[in-house]
Coordinates of C-alpha atoms in Angstrom, one line a residue:
M2 CA 43.0 86.0 225.6
R3 CA 40.2 87.6 223.5
R4 CA 41.8 86.9 220.1
Y5 CA 45.1 86.9 218.2
T6 CA 46.1 89.0 215.2
R7 CA 48.4 88.3 212.3
S8 CA 50.2 90.0 209.4
G9 CA 51.2 93.2 211.3
Y10 CA 47.6 94.0 212.3
F11 CA 48.8 96.7 214.7
G12 CA 51.4 97.9 212.2
A13 CA 54.7 96.7 210.8
A14 CA 57.4 95.9 213.4
R15 CA 59.9 98.7 213.7
R16 CA 62.5 96.9 215.8
R17 CA 64.2 93.5 216.0
F18 CA 62.2 90.2 216.2
W19 CA 63.3 88.3 219.3
M20 CA 61.1 85.1 219.0
D21 CA 60.1 83.1 216.0
N22 CA 58.4 79.7 215.4
L23 CA 56.9 79.8 218.9
F24 CA 55.3 76.5 220.0
C25 CA 53.3 76.6 223.2
E26 CA 51.1 73.9 224.7
G27 CA 49.0 76.4 226.6
H28 CA 50.0 75.6 230.2
E29 CA 53.2 77.6 230.2
Q30 CA 53.4 80.6 232.7
E31 CA 55.5 82.7 230.4
L32 CA 56.4 82.7 226.6
V33 CA 60.0 81.9 227.5
N34 CA 58.9 78.5 228.6
C35 CA 57.6 77.6 225.1
H36 CA 59.8 76.3 222.3
F37 CA 61.3 78.8 219.9
E38 CA 64.2 79.1 217.6
G39 CA 66.4 81.0 220.1
W40 CA 66.7 84.7 221.1
G41 CA 67.0 86.8 217.9
E42 CA 67.0 83.8 215.6
N43 CA 64.3 84.5 213.0
D44 CA 63.4 84.9 209.3
C45 CA 60.6 87.4 210.0
E46 CA 59.6 90.4 207.9
P47 CA 58.2 93.6 209.3
G48 CA 54.7 92.7 208.2
E49 CA 54.6 89.4 210.2
A50 CA 54.4 90.9 213.6
A51 CA 52.1 88.9 215.9
G52 CA 49.6 90.6 218.2
V53 CA 46.9 89.9 220.7
V54 CA 43.8 91.4 222.2
C55 CA 43.3 90.4 225.9
Y56 CA 40.4 90.3 228.3
P57 CA 41.0 92.1 231.6
P58 CA 41.6 89.8 234.5
E59 CA 38.6 88.7 236.6
N60 CA 37.8 91.0 239.6
A61 CA 40.2 93.6 238.4
L62 CA 39.4 97.2 239.2
I63 CA 38.6 98.7 235.8
P64 CA 38.1 102.4 235.3
L65 CA 34.9 103.6 233.6
P66 CA 35.1 103.0 229.9
V67 CA 35.9 105.8 227.6
P68 CA 33.4 105.9 224.8
I69 CA 36.0 105.4 222.1
L70 CA 35.8 102.4 219.7
R71 CA 39.2 100.9 219.3
D72 CA 40.4 99.7 215.9
E73 CA 40.3 96.0 216.9
D74 CA 36.7 96.4 217.9
L75 CA 35.5 98.0 214.7
P76 CA 33.1 95.7 212.9
K77 CA 34.0 94.4 209.4
Y78 CA 31.7 93.8 206.5
P79 CA 31.9 93.0 202.8
I80 CA 31.1 95.9 200.5
H81 CA 27.3 96.1 200.1
S82 CA 26.0 94.4 197.0
R83 CA 24.4 97.7 195.9
S84 CA 27.8 99.4 195.9
R85 CA 30.7 98.9 193.6
L86 CA 34.4 98.8 194.6
Y87 CA 36.7 99.7 191.8
V88 CA 40.4 98.7 192.1
R89 CA 43.6 99.7 190.3
L90 CA 47.4 99.6 190.7
R91 CA 49.5 102.8 190.7
G92 CA 53.1 103.7 191.0
G93 CA 54.5 100.4 189.6
R94 CA 57.1 99.8 186.9
S95 CA 54.6 97.7 184.9
R96 CA 50.8 97.1 184.9
N97 CA 51.1 94.0 187.2
E98 CA 52.5 95.8 190.2
G99 CA 52.0 98.9 192.4
R100 CA 50.2 100.2 195.4
V101 CA 46.5 99.2 195.6
E102 CA 44.0 102.0 195.1
V103 CA 40.2 101.7 195.4
S104 CA 37.2 103.8 194.7
L105 CA 33.8 103.2 196.2
D106 CA 30.9 103.9 193.8
G107 CA 33.1 106.1 191.6
G108 CA 34.2 108.4 194.4
R109 CA 37.7 109.5 195.1
W110 CA 40.6 107.1 194.7
G111 CA 42.6 106.2 197.8
S112 CA 45.0 103.6 199.0
V113 CA 44.3 100.6 201.2
C114 CA 45.7 100.5 204.7
A115 CA 48.3 97.7 205.0
D116 CA 47.2 96.4 208.4
G117 CA 46.8 92.7 207.9
W118 CA 47.6 92.9 204.2
S119 CA 49.1 89.5 203.1
L120 CA 49.3 87.1 200.2
L121 CA 45.7 86.0 200.8
E122 CA 44.4 89.5 200.1
A123 CA 46.8 90.1 197.3
N124 CA 45.8 86.9 195.6
V125 CA 42.2 88.0 195.5
L126 CA 43.2 91.4 194.0
C127 CA 45.4 89.9 191.3
R128 CA 42.7 87.4 190.3
Q129 CA 40.0 90.2 190.2
M130 CA 42.2 92.3 187.9
G131 CA 43.0 89.3 185.6
L132 CA 46.7 89.5 186.4
G133 CA 47.1 85.9 187.6
Y134 CA 48.4 85.3 191.1
A135 CA 50.1 87.3 193.8
S136 CA 53.9 86.8 193.9
E137 CA 54.5 89.5 196.6
A138 CA 52.4 91.3 199.1
F139 CA 53.9 94.5 200.5
Q140 CA 53.2 96.8 203.4
T141 CA 55.3 99.5 202.1
D142 CA 55.5 102.9 200.3
F143 CA 57.9 101.6 197.6
F144 CA 55.2 102.4 195.0
G145 CA 54.2 105.6 196.8
G146 CA 52.5 106.3 200.1
A147 CA 50.2 108.9 201.6
N148 CA 52.1 111.5 199.5
A149 CA 50.4 110.0 196.5
S150 CA 46.9 109.0 197.8
Q151 CA 45.1 109.1 201.1
P152 CA 43.7 105.8 202.7
A153 CA 40.2 105.0 201.5
L154 CA 39.9 101.4 202.9
S155 CA 41.1 99.7 206.0
G156 CA 40.7 96.4 208.0
T157 CA 40.8 94.3 204.8
E158 CA 40.6 90.6 205.6
C159 CA 40.2 87.9 203.0
Y160 CA 39.9 84.1 203.2
G161 CA 41.7 83.9 199.8
N162 CA 39.0 82.4 197.6
E163 CA 36.9 85.5 197.1
T164 CA 36.1 86.6 193.6
E165 CA 36.6 90.3 194.3
L166 CA 38.2 92.4 197.0
A167 CA 34.7 93.7 197.7
D168 CA 33.7 90.3 198.9
C169 CA 36.3 90.4 201.7
L170 CA 35.8 92.0 205.1
H171 CA 36.6 95.7 205.6
H172 CA 35.8 98.5 208.0
D173 CA 32.6 100.3 206.9
A174 CA 33.9 102.4 204.1
A175 CA 30.4 103.5 203.1
R176 CA 30.3 105.4 206.4
G177 CA 33.8 106.8 205.9
I178 CA 35.4 104.6 208.7
V179 CA 39.1 104.3 207.8
S180 CA 41.4 103.3 210.6
C181 CA 45.1 102.6 210.0
H182 CA 47.6 101.7 212.7
G183 CA 50.7 102.4 210.5
N184 CA 52.3 105.6 209.5
R185 CA 51.9 107.5 206.2
Q186 CA 54.0 104.9 204.4
H187 CA 51.9 102.0 205.6
V188 CA 50.0 101.2 202.3
A189 CA 49.1 97.9 200.7
A190 CA 51.0 97.0 197.5
V191 CA 51.3 93.9 195.3
I192 CA 53.2 92.3 192.5
C193 CA 51.1 89.9 190.3
D194 CA 52.3 87.1 188.0
Y195 CA 50.7 84.6 185.7
L196 CA 53.1 81.9 186.9
S197 CA 52.9 80.5 190.4
P198 CA 53.6 77.2 192.2
D199 CA 50.7 75.2 193.8
L200 CA 51.7 72.6 196.4
V201 CA 49.3 69.7 197.1
V202 CA 49.6 67.3 200.1
D203 CA 49.8 63.6 199.1
Y204 CA 47.3 62.4 201.7
L205 CA 47.3 58.8 200.4
E206 CA 51.0 58.6 201.4
I207 CA 50.1 59.7 204.9
E208 CA 47.4 57.1 205.2
Q209 CA 49.6 54.2 203.9
T210 CA 52.7 54.9 206.0
A211 CA 51.4 56.1 209.4
H212 CA 52.5 53.8 212.2
L213 CA 53.7 53.8 215.8
E214 CA 57.3 53.4 217.1
D215 CA 58.6 53.4 220.6
R216 CA 62.0 55.0 220.2
P217 CA 64.7 55.2 222.9
M218 CA 65.7 58.7 223.7
L219 CA 69.4 57.7 223.2
L220 CA 68.7 57.6 219.5
M221 CA 66.9 61.0 219.5
Q222 CA 69.6 63.4 220.7
C223 CA 69.8 65.1 217.4
A224 CA 66.0 65.4 217.2
M225 CA 65.9 66.8 220.7
E226 CA 68.3 69.5 219.7
E227 CA 65.7 70.6 217.1
N228 CA 62.8 70.5 219.6
C229 CA 61.2 67.5 217.9
V230 CA 59.7 66.0 221.0
A231 CA 57.1 67.0 223.6
N232 CA 58.0 69.3 226.6
E233 CA 57.8 66.3 229.0
A234 CA 60.9 64.7 227.3
Y235 CA 63.0 67.7 228.2
Q236 CA 61.9 67.5 231.8
I237 CA 62.9 63.8 231.8
Q238 CA 66.3 64.8 230.3
R239 CA 66.8 67.4 233.1
D240 CA 65.6 65.3 236.1
D241 CA 66.5 61.7 235.2
P242 CA 70.2 60.8 235.0
H243 CA 69.2 57.6 233.0
W244 CA 67.0 59.5 230.5
R245 CA 68.8 58.0 227.6
Y246 CA 67.2 54.6 228.4
R247 CA 63.7 56.0 228.4
S248 CA 61.6 55.9 225.3
R249 CA 59.1 58.0 223.5
R250 CA 56.0 56.9 221.5
L251 CA 56.0 58.4 218.1
L252 CA 53.3 58.6 215.4
K253 CA 55.5 58.4 212.2
F254 CA 54.4 59.0 208.6
T255 CA 55.8 59.9 205.2
A256 CA 54.8 63.4 204.0
A257 CA 55.0 64.4 200.3
A258 CA 54.3 67.8 198.7
I259 CA 53.6 67.8 195.0
N260 CA 54.0 70.9 192.9
A261 CA 51.0 71.0 190.6
G262 CA 51.5 74.7 189.6
N263 CA 53.1 76.3 186.6
A264 CA 56.2 77.7 188.3
D265 CA 58.8 76.2 190.6
F266 CA 58.3 76.5 194.4
R267 CA 61.4 78.3 195.8
P268 CA 62.2 79.2 199.4
F269 CA 61.7 82.8 200.2
K270 CA 65.1 83.2 202.0
E271 CA 68.2 84.0 200.0
K272 CA 70.8 81.3 199.7
S273 CA 73.2 83.2 201.8
Q274 CA 70.6 83.0 204.7
W275 CA 70.2 79.2 204.7
E276 CA 71.3 77.5 207.8
W277 CA 73.8 74.5 208.1
H278 CA 72.6 71.6 210.2
M279 CA 75.2 69.3 211.5
C280 CA 72.7 66.6 212.3
H281 CA 71.5 66.3 208.8
M282 CA 74.7 67.5 207.0
H283 CA 73.0 69.9 204.6
F284 CA 71.6 73.4 204.5
H285 CA 68.0 74.1 205.5
S286 CA 66.2 76.8 203.4
M287 CA 62.9 77.1 205.3
E288 CA 62.3 77.1 209.0
V289 CA 58.7 76.1 208.8
F290 CA 57.7 74.2 205.7
A291 CA 55.3 71.8 207.3
T292 CA 53.4 71.4 210.6
F293 CA 52.0 68.3 212.2
D294 CA 49.1 68.7 214.7
I295 CA 46.7 66.4 216.6
F296 CA 43.4 67.7 217.9
D297 CA 40.8 66.1 220.1
L298 CA 37.2 65.9 219.0
S299 CA 36.4 69.2 220.6
G300 CA 39.1 70.9 218.4
R301 CA 41.6 71.4 221.2
K302 CA 45.3 70.8 220.1
V303 CA 46.7 67.9 222.2
A304 CA 50.0 67.2 220.4
Q305 CA 52.1 68.7 217.7
G306 CA 55.3 68.2 215.7
H307 CA 58.3 70.4 216.2
K308 CA 60.3 70.1 213.0
A309 CA 62.7 72.9 213.2
S310 CA 63.6 73.5 209.5
F311 CA 63.5 71.9 206.1
C312 CA 65.5 71.3 203.0
L313 CA 63.6 71.3 199.7
E314 CA 64.5 69.1 196.8
D315 CA 63.0 67.1 193.9
S316 CA 62.6 63.6 195.4
N317 CA 60.4 62.2 192.7
C318 CA 59.3 63.6 189.3
L319 CA 56.9 62.6 186.6
P320 CA 58.4 60.7 183.7
G321 CA 60.3 63.0 181.4
V322 CA 60.7 65.7 184.0
P323 CA 64.4 66.2 185.1
K324 CA 65.2 66.8 188.7
K325 CA 66.5 70.3 189.2
Y326 CA 66.9 70.8 193.0
S327 CA 69.0 68.9 195.5
C328 CA 70.0 69.4 199.1
A329 CA 73.4 67.9 198.7
N330 CA 76.6 69.9 198.2
Y331 CA 75.0 73.3 198.8
G332 CA 72.8 72.8 195.8
D333 CA 69.8 75.0 194.8
Q334 CA 66.7 74.1 196.7
G335 CA 63.1 74.1 195.6
I336 CA 60.4 71.9 194.1
S337 CA 60.1 71.8 190.3
I338 CA 56.8 71.7 188.4
N339 CA 55.4 68.1 188.4
C340 CA 57.9 67.0 191.0
S341 CA 57.4 66.2 194.7
D342 CA 59.5 66.7 197.8
V343 CA 59.2 63.5 200.0
Y344 CA 60.0 63.3 203.7
L345 CA 60.2 59.6 204.5
Y346 CA 58.9 58.4 207.9
N347 CA 62.4 57.2 208.9
L348 CA 63.8 60.7 208.9
D349 CA 64.4 62.6 212.2
C350 CA 61.4 64.7 213.3
Q351 CA 59.0 63.2 210.8
W352 CA 56.6 62.4 213.6
V353 CA 54.4 63.6 216.4
D354 CA 55.4 62.7 219.9
I355 CA 52.2 61.1 221.4
T356 CA 53.8 59.5 224.5
D357 CA 51.3 61.3 226.8
L358 CA 48.3 61.0 224.6
R359 CA 45.5 58.8 225.8
P360 CA 44.0 56.2 223.4
G361 CA 41.0 57.4 221.5
S362 CA 39.8 59.1 218.4
Y363 CA 41.5 62.3 217.2
T364 CA 42.1 64.5 214.1
L365 CA 45.5 64.7 212.5
K366 CA 46.3 67.8 210.5
I367 CA 49.4 68.0 208.3
A368 CA 50.0 71.3 206.5
I369 CA 52.7 72.6 204.1
N370 CA 53.7 76.2 203.7
P371 CA 51.4 76.9 206.7
E372 CA 52.5 80.4 207.2
F373 CA 51.8 81.4 203.6
K374 CA 55.3 82.8 203.3
V375 CA 55.7 81.5 199.7
A376 CA 53.2 82.6 197.1
E377 CA 51.0 79.9 195.6
M378 CA 48.0 79.8 193.2
N379 CA 45.8 78.9 196.3
Y380 CA 46.2 77.4 199.7
D381 CA 43.1 75.2 199.8
N382 CA 45.1 72.0 199.1
N383 CA 48.0 72.7 201.4
A384 CA 46.8 70.6 204.3
A385 CA 45.4 67.1 204.9
I386 CA 42.9 66.6 207.7
C387 CA 42.5 63.0 208.7
D388 CA 40.8 60.8 211.3
L389 CA 43.3 59.3 213.7
I390 CA 42.4 56.1 215.7
Y391 CA 44.9 55.5 218.4
T392 CA 45.0 52.4 220.7
E393 CA 47.6 51.0 223.0
N394 CA 49.0 48.8 220.2
F395 CA 48.4 50.6 216.9
A396 CA 47.4 53.8 215.1
R397 CA 45.4 54.2 212.0
V398 CA 45.1 57.3 209.8
Q399 CA 42.1 57.4 207.5
N400 CA 39.5 59.5 205.7
C401 CA 41.9 62.2 204.8
Q402 CA 40.7 65.3 203.0
L403 CA 42.4 68.2 201.5
A404 CA 42.0 71.6 203.2
R405 CA 43.9 74.8 204.0
P406 CA 46.4 75.2 206.8

């Protein structure tokens, strides 16, 4: 593989999504051998289509290259400091929404190609315009498409903490290079709001609760239905008639997400789309709210958690703050301002299966809202990156720092 792409880089998906929440360890021969939700089971939006750019196989007979620069090979740069990129919103019902239009050095106004346009880019734009934070990022002509303005900028890619859209990477607009995979309606649009949640990982809770447990597979049948163990466990289940008496070594910990923003954190799926889980006896509103990954010192992922889905509720709140959300009895789900959602270490799937991990020093990364599906003030405090020391007899998590997913 040369590199992967995100956020509909090659254009929004036009047909059905067949695979979602794909977990591969890297040795699989086909994607079907990886863990995923099930054929057609997804909560994807058209702008979330995954893509990839591949190298040709070694020793392959390759025809002479055609001197055409493909879109994925086009270099990207920030707008030059001697130039000025003006921005505005048009076509919206109010001043805080609309399609994004830009003008370079006072030239013609044009739209922004929506390839790769996400909440990261939208947050930069809203902040630059003094409109707060992005609550929605669209790849749509809802606020007008090419019939209203022609594309003037493409390839926009932001980290999320830039001061202006000009600080992000783009195709070279100064030379007139605008390349858009989508059709005439594929334009960037946004809705801004002064109110937004802001989740923070409680890394002290992780450090204080992390421990090992050797758990019999007999007690993990519900967790195995949700793909919460490593691939080797399913091979044992398939090949060993006495698999129930085998055990798995789990790194368990409590994970808490605190809402330090000025708006409630709500799942992006409508209540009618929530899924009932018999094992947990309540509805799950988000398929991926948190991810648990372990990396070796070279940065290679060597183990990961496979928590299938999540229920969001107010577990703990600051004094004087009433609890609003609850998982029980089909209640509304979310995390209120100044409240936290706590997943205790004794819950199913609140672990990483490290049975086949060799003792040594590693990095543990725990991230919440890792796919940026729910808008937040920023994502730089949505992950905890920690040192993990693992021996035959114990595990210690220490030196955690806040980071982005």
